[in-house]
CSV table of C-alpha atoms in Angstrom, one decimal:
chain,number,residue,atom,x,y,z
A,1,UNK,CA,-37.6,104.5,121.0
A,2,UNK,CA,-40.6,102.2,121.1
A,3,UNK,CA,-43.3,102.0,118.6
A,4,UNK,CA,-46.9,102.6,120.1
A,5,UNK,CA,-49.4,101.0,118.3
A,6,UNK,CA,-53.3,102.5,119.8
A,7,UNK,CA,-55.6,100.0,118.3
A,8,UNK,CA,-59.0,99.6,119.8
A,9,UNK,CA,-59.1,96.7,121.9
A,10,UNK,CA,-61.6,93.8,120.2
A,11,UNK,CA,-62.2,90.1,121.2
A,12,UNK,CA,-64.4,87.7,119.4
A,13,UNK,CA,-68.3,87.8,120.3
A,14,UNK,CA,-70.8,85.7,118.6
A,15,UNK,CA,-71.8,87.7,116.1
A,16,UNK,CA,-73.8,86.2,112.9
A,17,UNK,CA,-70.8,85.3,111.3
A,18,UNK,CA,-68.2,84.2,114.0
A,19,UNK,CA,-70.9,81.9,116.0
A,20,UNK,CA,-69.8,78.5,115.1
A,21,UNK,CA,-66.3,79.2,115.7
A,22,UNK,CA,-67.1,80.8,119.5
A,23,UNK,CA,-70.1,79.1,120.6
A,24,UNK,CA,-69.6,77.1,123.8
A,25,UNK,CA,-71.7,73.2,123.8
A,26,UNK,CA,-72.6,72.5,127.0
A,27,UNK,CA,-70.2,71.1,129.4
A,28,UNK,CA,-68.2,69.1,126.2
A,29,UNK,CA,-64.8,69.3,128.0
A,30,UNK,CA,-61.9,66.3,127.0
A,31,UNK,CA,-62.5,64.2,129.9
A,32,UNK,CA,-58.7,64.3,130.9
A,33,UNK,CA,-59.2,67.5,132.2
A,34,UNK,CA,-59.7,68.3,135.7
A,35,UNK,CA,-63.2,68.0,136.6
A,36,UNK,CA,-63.0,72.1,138.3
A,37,UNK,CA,-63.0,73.0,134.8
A,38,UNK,CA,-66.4,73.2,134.8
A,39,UNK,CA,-66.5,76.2,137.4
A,40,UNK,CA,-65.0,78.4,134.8
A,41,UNK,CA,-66.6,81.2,133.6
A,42,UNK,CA,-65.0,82.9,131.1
A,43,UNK,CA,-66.8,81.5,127.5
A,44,UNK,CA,-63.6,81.9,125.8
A,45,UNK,CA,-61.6,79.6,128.5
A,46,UNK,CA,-64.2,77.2,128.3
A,47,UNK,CA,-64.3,77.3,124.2
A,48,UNK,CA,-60.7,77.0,123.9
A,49,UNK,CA,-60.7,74.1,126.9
A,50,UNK,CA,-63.3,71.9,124.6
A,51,UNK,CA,-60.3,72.0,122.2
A,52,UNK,CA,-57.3,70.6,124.1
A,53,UNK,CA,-56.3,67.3,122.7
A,54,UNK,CA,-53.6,64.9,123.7
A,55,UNK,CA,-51.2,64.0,121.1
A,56,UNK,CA,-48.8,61.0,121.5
A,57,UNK,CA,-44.6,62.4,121.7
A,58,UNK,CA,-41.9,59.7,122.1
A,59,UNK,CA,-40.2,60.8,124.6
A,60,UNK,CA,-36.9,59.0,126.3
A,61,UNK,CA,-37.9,55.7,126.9
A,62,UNK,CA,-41.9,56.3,126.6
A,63,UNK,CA,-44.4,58.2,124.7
A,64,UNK,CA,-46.0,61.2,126.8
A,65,UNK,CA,-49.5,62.8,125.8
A,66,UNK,CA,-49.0,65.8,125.4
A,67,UNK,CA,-51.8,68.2,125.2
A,68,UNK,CA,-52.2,71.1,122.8
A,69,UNK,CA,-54.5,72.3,121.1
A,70,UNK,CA,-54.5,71.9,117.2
A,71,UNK,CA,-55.2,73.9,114.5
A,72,UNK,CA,-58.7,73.7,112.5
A,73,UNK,CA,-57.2,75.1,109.5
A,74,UNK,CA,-54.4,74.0,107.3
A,75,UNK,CA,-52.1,76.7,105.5
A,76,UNK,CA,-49.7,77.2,102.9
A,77,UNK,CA,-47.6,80.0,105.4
A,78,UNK,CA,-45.4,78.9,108.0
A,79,UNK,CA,-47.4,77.1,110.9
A,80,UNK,CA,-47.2,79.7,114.4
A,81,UNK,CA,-46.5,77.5,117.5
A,82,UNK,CA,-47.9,79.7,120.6
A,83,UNK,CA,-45.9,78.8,123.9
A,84,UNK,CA,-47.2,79.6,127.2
A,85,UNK,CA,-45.5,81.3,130.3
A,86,UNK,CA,-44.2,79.8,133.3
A,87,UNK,CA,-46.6,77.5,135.0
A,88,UNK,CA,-49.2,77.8,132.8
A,89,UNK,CA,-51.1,76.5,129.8
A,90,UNK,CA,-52.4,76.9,126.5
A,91,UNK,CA,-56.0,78.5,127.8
A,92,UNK,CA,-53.7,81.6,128.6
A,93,UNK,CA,-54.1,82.2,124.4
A,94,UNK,CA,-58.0,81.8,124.8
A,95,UNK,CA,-58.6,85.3,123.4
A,96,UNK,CA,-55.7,85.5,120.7
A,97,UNK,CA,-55.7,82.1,119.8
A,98,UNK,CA,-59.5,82.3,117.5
A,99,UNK,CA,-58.3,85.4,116.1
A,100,UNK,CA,-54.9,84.3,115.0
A,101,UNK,CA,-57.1,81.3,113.4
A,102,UNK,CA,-59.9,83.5,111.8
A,103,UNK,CA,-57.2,85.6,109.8
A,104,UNK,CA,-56.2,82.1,108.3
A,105,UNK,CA,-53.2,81.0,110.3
A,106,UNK,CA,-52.6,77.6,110.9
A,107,UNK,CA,-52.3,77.9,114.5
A,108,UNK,CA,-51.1,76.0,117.2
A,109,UNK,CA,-51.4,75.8,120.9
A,110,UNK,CA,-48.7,73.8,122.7
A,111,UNK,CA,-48.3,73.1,126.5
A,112,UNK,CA,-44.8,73.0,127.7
A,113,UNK,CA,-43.6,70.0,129.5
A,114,UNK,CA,-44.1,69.9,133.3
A,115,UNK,CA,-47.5,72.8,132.7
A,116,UNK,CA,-50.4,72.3,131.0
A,117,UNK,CA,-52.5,68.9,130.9
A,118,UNK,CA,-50.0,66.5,129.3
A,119,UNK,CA,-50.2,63.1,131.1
A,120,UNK,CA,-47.1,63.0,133.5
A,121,UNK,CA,-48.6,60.4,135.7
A,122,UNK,CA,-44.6,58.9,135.1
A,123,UNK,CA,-43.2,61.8,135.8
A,124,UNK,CA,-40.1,62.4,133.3
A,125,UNK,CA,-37.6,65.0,133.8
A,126,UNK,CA,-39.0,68.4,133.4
A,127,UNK,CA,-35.6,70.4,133.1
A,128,UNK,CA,-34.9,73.1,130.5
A,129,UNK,CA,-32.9,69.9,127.8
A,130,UNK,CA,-36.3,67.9,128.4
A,131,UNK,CA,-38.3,70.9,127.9
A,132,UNK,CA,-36.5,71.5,124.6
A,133,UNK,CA,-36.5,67.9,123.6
A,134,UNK,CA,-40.4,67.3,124.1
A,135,UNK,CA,-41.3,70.6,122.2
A,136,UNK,CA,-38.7,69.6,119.2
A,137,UNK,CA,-40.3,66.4,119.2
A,138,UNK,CA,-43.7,67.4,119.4
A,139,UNK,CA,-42.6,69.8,116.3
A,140,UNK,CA,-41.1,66.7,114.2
A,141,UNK,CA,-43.9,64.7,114.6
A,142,UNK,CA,-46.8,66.7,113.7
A,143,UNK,CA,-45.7,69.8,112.5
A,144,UNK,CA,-42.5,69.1,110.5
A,145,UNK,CA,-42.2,72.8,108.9
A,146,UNK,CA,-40.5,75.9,109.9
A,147,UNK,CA,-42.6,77.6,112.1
A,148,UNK,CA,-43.3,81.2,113.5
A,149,UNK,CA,-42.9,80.6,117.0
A,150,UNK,CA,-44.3,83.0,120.1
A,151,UNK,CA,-43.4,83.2,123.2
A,152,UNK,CA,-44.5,85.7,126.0
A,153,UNK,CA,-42.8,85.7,129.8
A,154,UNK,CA,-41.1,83.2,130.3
A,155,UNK,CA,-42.1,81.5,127.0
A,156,UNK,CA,-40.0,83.8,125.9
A,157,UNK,CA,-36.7,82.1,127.1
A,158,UNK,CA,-38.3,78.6,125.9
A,159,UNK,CA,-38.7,80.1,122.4
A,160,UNK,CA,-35.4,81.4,122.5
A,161,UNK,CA,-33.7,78.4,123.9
A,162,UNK,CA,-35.3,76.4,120.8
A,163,UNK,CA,-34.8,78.9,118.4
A,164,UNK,CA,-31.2,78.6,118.8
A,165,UNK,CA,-30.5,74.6,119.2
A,166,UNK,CA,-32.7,73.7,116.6
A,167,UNK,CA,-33.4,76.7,114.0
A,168,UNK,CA,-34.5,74.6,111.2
A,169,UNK,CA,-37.3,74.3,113.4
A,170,UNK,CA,-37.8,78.1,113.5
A,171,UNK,CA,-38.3,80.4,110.7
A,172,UNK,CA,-39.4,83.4,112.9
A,173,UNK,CA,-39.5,84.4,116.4
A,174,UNK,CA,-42.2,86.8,118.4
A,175,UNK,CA,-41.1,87.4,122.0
A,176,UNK,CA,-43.8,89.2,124.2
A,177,UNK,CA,-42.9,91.1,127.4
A,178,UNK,CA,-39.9,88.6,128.0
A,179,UNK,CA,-38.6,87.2,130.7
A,180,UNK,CA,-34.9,86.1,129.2
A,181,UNK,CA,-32.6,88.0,131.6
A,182,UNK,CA,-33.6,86.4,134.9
A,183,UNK,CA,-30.5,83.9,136.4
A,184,UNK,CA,-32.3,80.5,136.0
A,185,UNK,CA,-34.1,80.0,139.4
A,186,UNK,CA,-31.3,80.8,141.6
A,187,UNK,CA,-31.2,80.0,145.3
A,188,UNK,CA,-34.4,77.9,144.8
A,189,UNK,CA,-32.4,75.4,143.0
A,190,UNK,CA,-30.3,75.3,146.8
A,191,UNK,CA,-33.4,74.4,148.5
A,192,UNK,CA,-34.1,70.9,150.3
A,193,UNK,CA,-36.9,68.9,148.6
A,194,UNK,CA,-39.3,69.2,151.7
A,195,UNK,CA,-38.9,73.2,151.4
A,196,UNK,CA,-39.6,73.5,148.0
A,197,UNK,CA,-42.5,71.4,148.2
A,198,UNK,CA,-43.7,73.7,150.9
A,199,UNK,CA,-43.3,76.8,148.5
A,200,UNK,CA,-44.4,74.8,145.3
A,201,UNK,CA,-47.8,74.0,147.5
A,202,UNK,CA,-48.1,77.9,148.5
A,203,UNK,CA,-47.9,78.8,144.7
A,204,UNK,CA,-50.9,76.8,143.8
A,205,UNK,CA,-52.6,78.1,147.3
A,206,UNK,CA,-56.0,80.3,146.2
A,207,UNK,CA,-54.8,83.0,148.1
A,208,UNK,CA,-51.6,83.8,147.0
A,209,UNK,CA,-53.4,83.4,143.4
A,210,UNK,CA,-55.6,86.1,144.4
A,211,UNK,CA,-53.2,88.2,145.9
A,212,UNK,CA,-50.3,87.9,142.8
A,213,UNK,CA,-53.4,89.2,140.7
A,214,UNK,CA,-54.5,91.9,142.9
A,215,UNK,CA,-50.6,92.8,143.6
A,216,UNK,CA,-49.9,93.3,139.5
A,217,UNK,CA,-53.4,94.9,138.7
A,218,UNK,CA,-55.3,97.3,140.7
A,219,UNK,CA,-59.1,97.3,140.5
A,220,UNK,CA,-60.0,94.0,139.4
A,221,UNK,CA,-63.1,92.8,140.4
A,222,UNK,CA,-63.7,90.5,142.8
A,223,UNK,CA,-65.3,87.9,140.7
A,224,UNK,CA,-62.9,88.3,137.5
A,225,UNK,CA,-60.0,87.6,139.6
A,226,UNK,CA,-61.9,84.3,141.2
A,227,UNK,CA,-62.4,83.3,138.0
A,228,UNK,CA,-59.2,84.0,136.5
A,229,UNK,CA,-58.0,82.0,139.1
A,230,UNK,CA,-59.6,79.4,138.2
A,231,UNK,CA,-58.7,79.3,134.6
A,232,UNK,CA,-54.6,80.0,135.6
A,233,UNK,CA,-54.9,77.1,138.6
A,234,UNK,CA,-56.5,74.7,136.5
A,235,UNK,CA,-53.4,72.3,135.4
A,236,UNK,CA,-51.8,72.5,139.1
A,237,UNK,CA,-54.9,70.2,140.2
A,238,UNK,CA,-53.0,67.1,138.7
A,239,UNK,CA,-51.4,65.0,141.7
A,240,UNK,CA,-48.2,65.3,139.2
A,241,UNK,CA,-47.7,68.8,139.3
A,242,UNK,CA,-46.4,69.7,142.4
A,243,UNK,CA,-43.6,67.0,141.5
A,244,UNK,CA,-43.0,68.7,137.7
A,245,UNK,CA,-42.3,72.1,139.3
A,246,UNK,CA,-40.1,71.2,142.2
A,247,UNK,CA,-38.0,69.1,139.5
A,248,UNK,CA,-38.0,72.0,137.4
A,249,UNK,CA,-36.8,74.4,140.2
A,250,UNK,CA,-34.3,72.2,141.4
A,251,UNK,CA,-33.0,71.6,137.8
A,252,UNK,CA,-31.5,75.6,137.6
A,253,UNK,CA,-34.5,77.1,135.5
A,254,UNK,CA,-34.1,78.9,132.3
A,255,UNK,CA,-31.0,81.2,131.7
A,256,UNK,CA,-30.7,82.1,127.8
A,257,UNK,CA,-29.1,85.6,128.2
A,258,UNK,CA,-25.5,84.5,126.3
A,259,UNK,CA,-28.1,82.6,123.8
A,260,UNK,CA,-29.7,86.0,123.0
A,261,UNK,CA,-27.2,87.1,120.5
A,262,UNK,CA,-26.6,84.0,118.9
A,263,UNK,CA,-30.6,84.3,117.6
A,264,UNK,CA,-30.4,83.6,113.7
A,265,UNK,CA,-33.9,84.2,113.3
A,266,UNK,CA,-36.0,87.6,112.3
A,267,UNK,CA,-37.9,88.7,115.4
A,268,UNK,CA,-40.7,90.8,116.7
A,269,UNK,CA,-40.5,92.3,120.4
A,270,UNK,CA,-43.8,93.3,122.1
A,271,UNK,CA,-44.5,94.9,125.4
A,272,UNK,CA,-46.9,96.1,127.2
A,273,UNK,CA,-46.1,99.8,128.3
A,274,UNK,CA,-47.3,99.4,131.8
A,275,UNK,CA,-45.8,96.2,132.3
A,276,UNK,CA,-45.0,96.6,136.2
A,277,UNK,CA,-43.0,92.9,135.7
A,278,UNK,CA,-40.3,93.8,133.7
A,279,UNK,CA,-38.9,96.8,132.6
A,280,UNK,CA,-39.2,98.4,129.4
A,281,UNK,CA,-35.6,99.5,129.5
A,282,UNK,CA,-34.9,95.7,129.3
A,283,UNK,CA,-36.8,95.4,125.4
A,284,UNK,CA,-34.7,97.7,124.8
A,285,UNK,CA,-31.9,95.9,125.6
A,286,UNK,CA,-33.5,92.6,123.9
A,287,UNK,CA,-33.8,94.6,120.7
A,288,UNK,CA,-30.1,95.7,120.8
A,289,UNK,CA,-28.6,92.7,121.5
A,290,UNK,CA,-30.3,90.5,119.0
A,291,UNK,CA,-28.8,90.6,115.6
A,292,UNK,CA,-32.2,91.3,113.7
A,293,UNK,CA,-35.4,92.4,115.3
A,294,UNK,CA,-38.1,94.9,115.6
A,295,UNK,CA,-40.2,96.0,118.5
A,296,UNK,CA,-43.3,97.6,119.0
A,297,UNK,CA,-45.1,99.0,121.8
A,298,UNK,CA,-48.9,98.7,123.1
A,299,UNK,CA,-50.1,101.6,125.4
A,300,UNK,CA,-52.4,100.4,128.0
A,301,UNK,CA,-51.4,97.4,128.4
A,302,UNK,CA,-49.8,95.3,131.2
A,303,UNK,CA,-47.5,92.3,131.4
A,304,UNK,CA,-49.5,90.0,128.8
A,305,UNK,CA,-50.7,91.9,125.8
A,306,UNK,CA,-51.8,88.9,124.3
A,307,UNK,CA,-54.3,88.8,127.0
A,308,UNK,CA,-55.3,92.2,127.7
A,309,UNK,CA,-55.2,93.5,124.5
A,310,UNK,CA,-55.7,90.9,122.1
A,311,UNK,CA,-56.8,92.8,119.2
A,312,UNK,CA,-53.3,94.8,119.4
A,313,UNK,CA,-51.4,92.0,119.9
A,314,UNK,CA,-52.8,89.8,116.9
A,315,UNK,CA,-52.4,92.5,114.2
A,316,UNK,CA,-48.9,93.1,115.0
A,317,UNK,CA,-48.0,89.2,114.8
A,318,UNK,CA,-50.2,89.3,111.7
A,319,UNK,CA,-48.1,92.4,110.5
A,320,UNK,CA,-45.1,90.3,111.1
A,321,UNK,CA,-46.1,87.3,109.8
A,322,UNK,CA,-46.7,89.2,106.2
A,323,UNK,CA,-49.0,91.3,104.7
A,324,UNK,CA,-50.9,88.6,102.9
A,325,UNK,CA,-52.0,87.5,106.4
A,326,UNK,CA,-52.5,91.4,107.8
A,327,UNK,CA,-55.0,91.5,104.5
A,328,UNK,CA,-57.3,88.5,105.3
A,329,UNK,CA,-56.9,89.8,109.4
A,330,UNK,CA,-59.0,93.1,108.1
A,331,UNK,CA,-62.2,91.1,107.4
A,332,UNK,CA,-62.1,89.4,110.6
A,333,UNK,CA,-62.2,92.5,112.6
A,334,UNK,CA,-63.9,94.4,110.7
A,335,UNK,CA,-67.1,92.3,111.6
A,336,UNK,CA,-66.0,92.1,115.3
A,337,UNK,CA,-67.8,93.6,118.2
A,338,UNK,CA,-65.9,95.7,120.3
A,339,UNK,CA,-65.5,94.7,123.8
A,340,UNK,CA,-63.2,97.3,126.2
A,341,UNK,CA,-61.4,94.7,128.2
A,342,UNK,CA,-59.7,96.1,132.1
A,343,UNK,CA,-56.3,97.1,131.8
A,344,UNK,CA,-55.9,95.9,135.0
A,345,UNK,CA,-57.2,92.2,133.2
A,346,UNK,CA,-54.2,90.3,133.4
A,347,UNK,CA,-54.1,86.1,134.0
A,348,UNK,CA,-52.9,84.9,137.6
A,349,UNK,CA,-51.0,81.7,136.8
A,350,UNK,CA,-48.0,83.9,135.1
A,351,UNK,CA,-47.7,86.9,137.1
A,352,UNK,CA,-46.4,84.4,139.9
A,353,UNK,CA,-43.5,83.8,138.7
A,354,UNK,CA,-42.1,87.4,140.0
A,355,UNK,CA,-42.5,85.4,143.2
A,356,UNK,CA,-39.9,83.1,141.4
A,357,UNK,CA,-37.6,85.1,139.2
């Protein structure tokens, strides 16, 4: 059976003793990013946004800036890497990130390759071995310790896919609502180049944005999902986007389900109970078929705990990490505000990829 856990639902606000951390400067974006960013709404996209750096990776025959966003703290514990989902970026972990970070993890936000708002202006291969390789040496190069690594959706398959070709890399794994059984990208990777352009151009269409959100979440308002839209559509306004994903689709996608057993690591499964993505009789399976894990459940909650529910979703990783962390997590939300965020709130960049998988 699943484990529940029924914790209150908190984010961050800018209370006395959190307002440095939260407060949002003007418009004191990297200049890299794309200039819509400034139409977002959401204070905690836009916070977490002023953050994004661009790191140098050698890469092939080049060296690729690769965005992330870095920690502010350093830590004696293992480092936790946050991946994103599939065509997305690190601004999906705008709400979990600061609260990861205020319990006193070392806490890192890394764009995959292809997603985000790396620099791909010469475009590299963006297949599931490039993937891999920039993330690994992303890791070598800055990082350079074992590292608790998190991935949710589709992140999920990336974390697993690294876990398992390089696990001095990883010390443990937390897989969130994951998408790991899906047979890489299937007839898509059949397509001619001027179809899948076509359907790579409809994915990053406002409409279909809208409607994937509206489709996975009843009752959304109409201005949250405009705005969530923004935030999940932000890293397809690079001219090298469109390019990334059709390479990616036509490489074969993701397909880690014989990896799944060969995972070496200690991991944590979470889901959301009314995930209407995937099912929960697939965690079930996940936590079967790996050779050591645990798995907990959050009520309420849809496809991406860590965005809906990010107060449940942080003291479980915390619980996982170790219960030094889980300690110094207490006096963070304990002077907390708490905000009752829609269970229908859920991010439109990841919840397309049902149109996908």
């Amino acid at each position: 059976m699943l484990t529940r856990t029924a914790s209150p639902v908190l984010v961050p606000t800018k209370s006395k003793a959190h307002v440095k951390l939260f407060t949002v400067q003007g418009s004191n974006f990297p200049s890299f990013l794309p200039k819509e960013v400034e139409n977002i709404k959401d204070p905690f996209a836009r916070r977490l946004a002023t953050r994004i750096e661009r790191l140098p990776v050698g890469f092939a025959d080049r060296s690729i800036m690769s965005s992330c966003v870095k920690p502010l703290i350093q830590s004696e514990r293992s480092p936790v890497v946050l991946l994103h989902g599939f065509d997305s970026s690190c601004l999906e972990w705008r709400y979990t990130f600061p609260l990861l970070e205020e319990a006193g993890l070392e806490t890192w936000a890394v764009d995959i390759l292809g997603w985000g708002f790396s620099d791909l202006e010469r475009l590299p291969s963006c297949d599931v071995a490039s993937k891999r390789d920039h993330l690994y040496r992303l890791w070598k190069s800055y990082i350079r310790r074992p590292i608790i690594l998190i991935g949710p959706s589709l992140g999920a398959a990336i974390a697993i896919d690294f876990a398992v070709n390089h696990p001095e890399a990883v010390e443990k794994l937390v897989l969130i609502d994951a998408s790991v059984y899906t047979e890489d990208t299937g007839n898509l990777a059949k397509l001619p180049r001027a179809v899948a352009y076509a359907g790579v151009y409809l994915l990053r269409s406002t409409p279909l944005r809208l409607y994937g959100n509206l489709l996975a979440f009843n009752g959304l308002p109409l201005n949250t999902n405009i705005d969530w839209m923004n935030v999940g559509r932000l890293h397809c306004l690079y001219p090298w986007w469109k390019d990334a994903t059709v390479n990616f689709m036509n490489s074969g996608g993701y397909n880690v389900s014989a990896l799944i057993k060969k995972v070496k690591q200690k991991t944590l499964i979470i889901w959301g109970e009314d995930d209407q993505i995937i099912s929960n009789k697939l965690a079930v399976r996940l936590h079967c078929e790996l050779p050591d894990a645990v798995i907990r459940q959050i009520p309420d909650c849809g496809h991406l705990p860590h965005v809906e529910k990010p107060n449940s979703a942080t003291k479980l990783i915390l619980d996982f990490v170790g219960e030094d962390s889980n300690n110094e997590a207490q006096s963070v939300f304990s002077g907390l505000n708490p905000v009752t965020i829609s269970s229908k709130f859920l991010q439109v960049g990841i919840q397309l990829e049902t149109l996908i998988f």
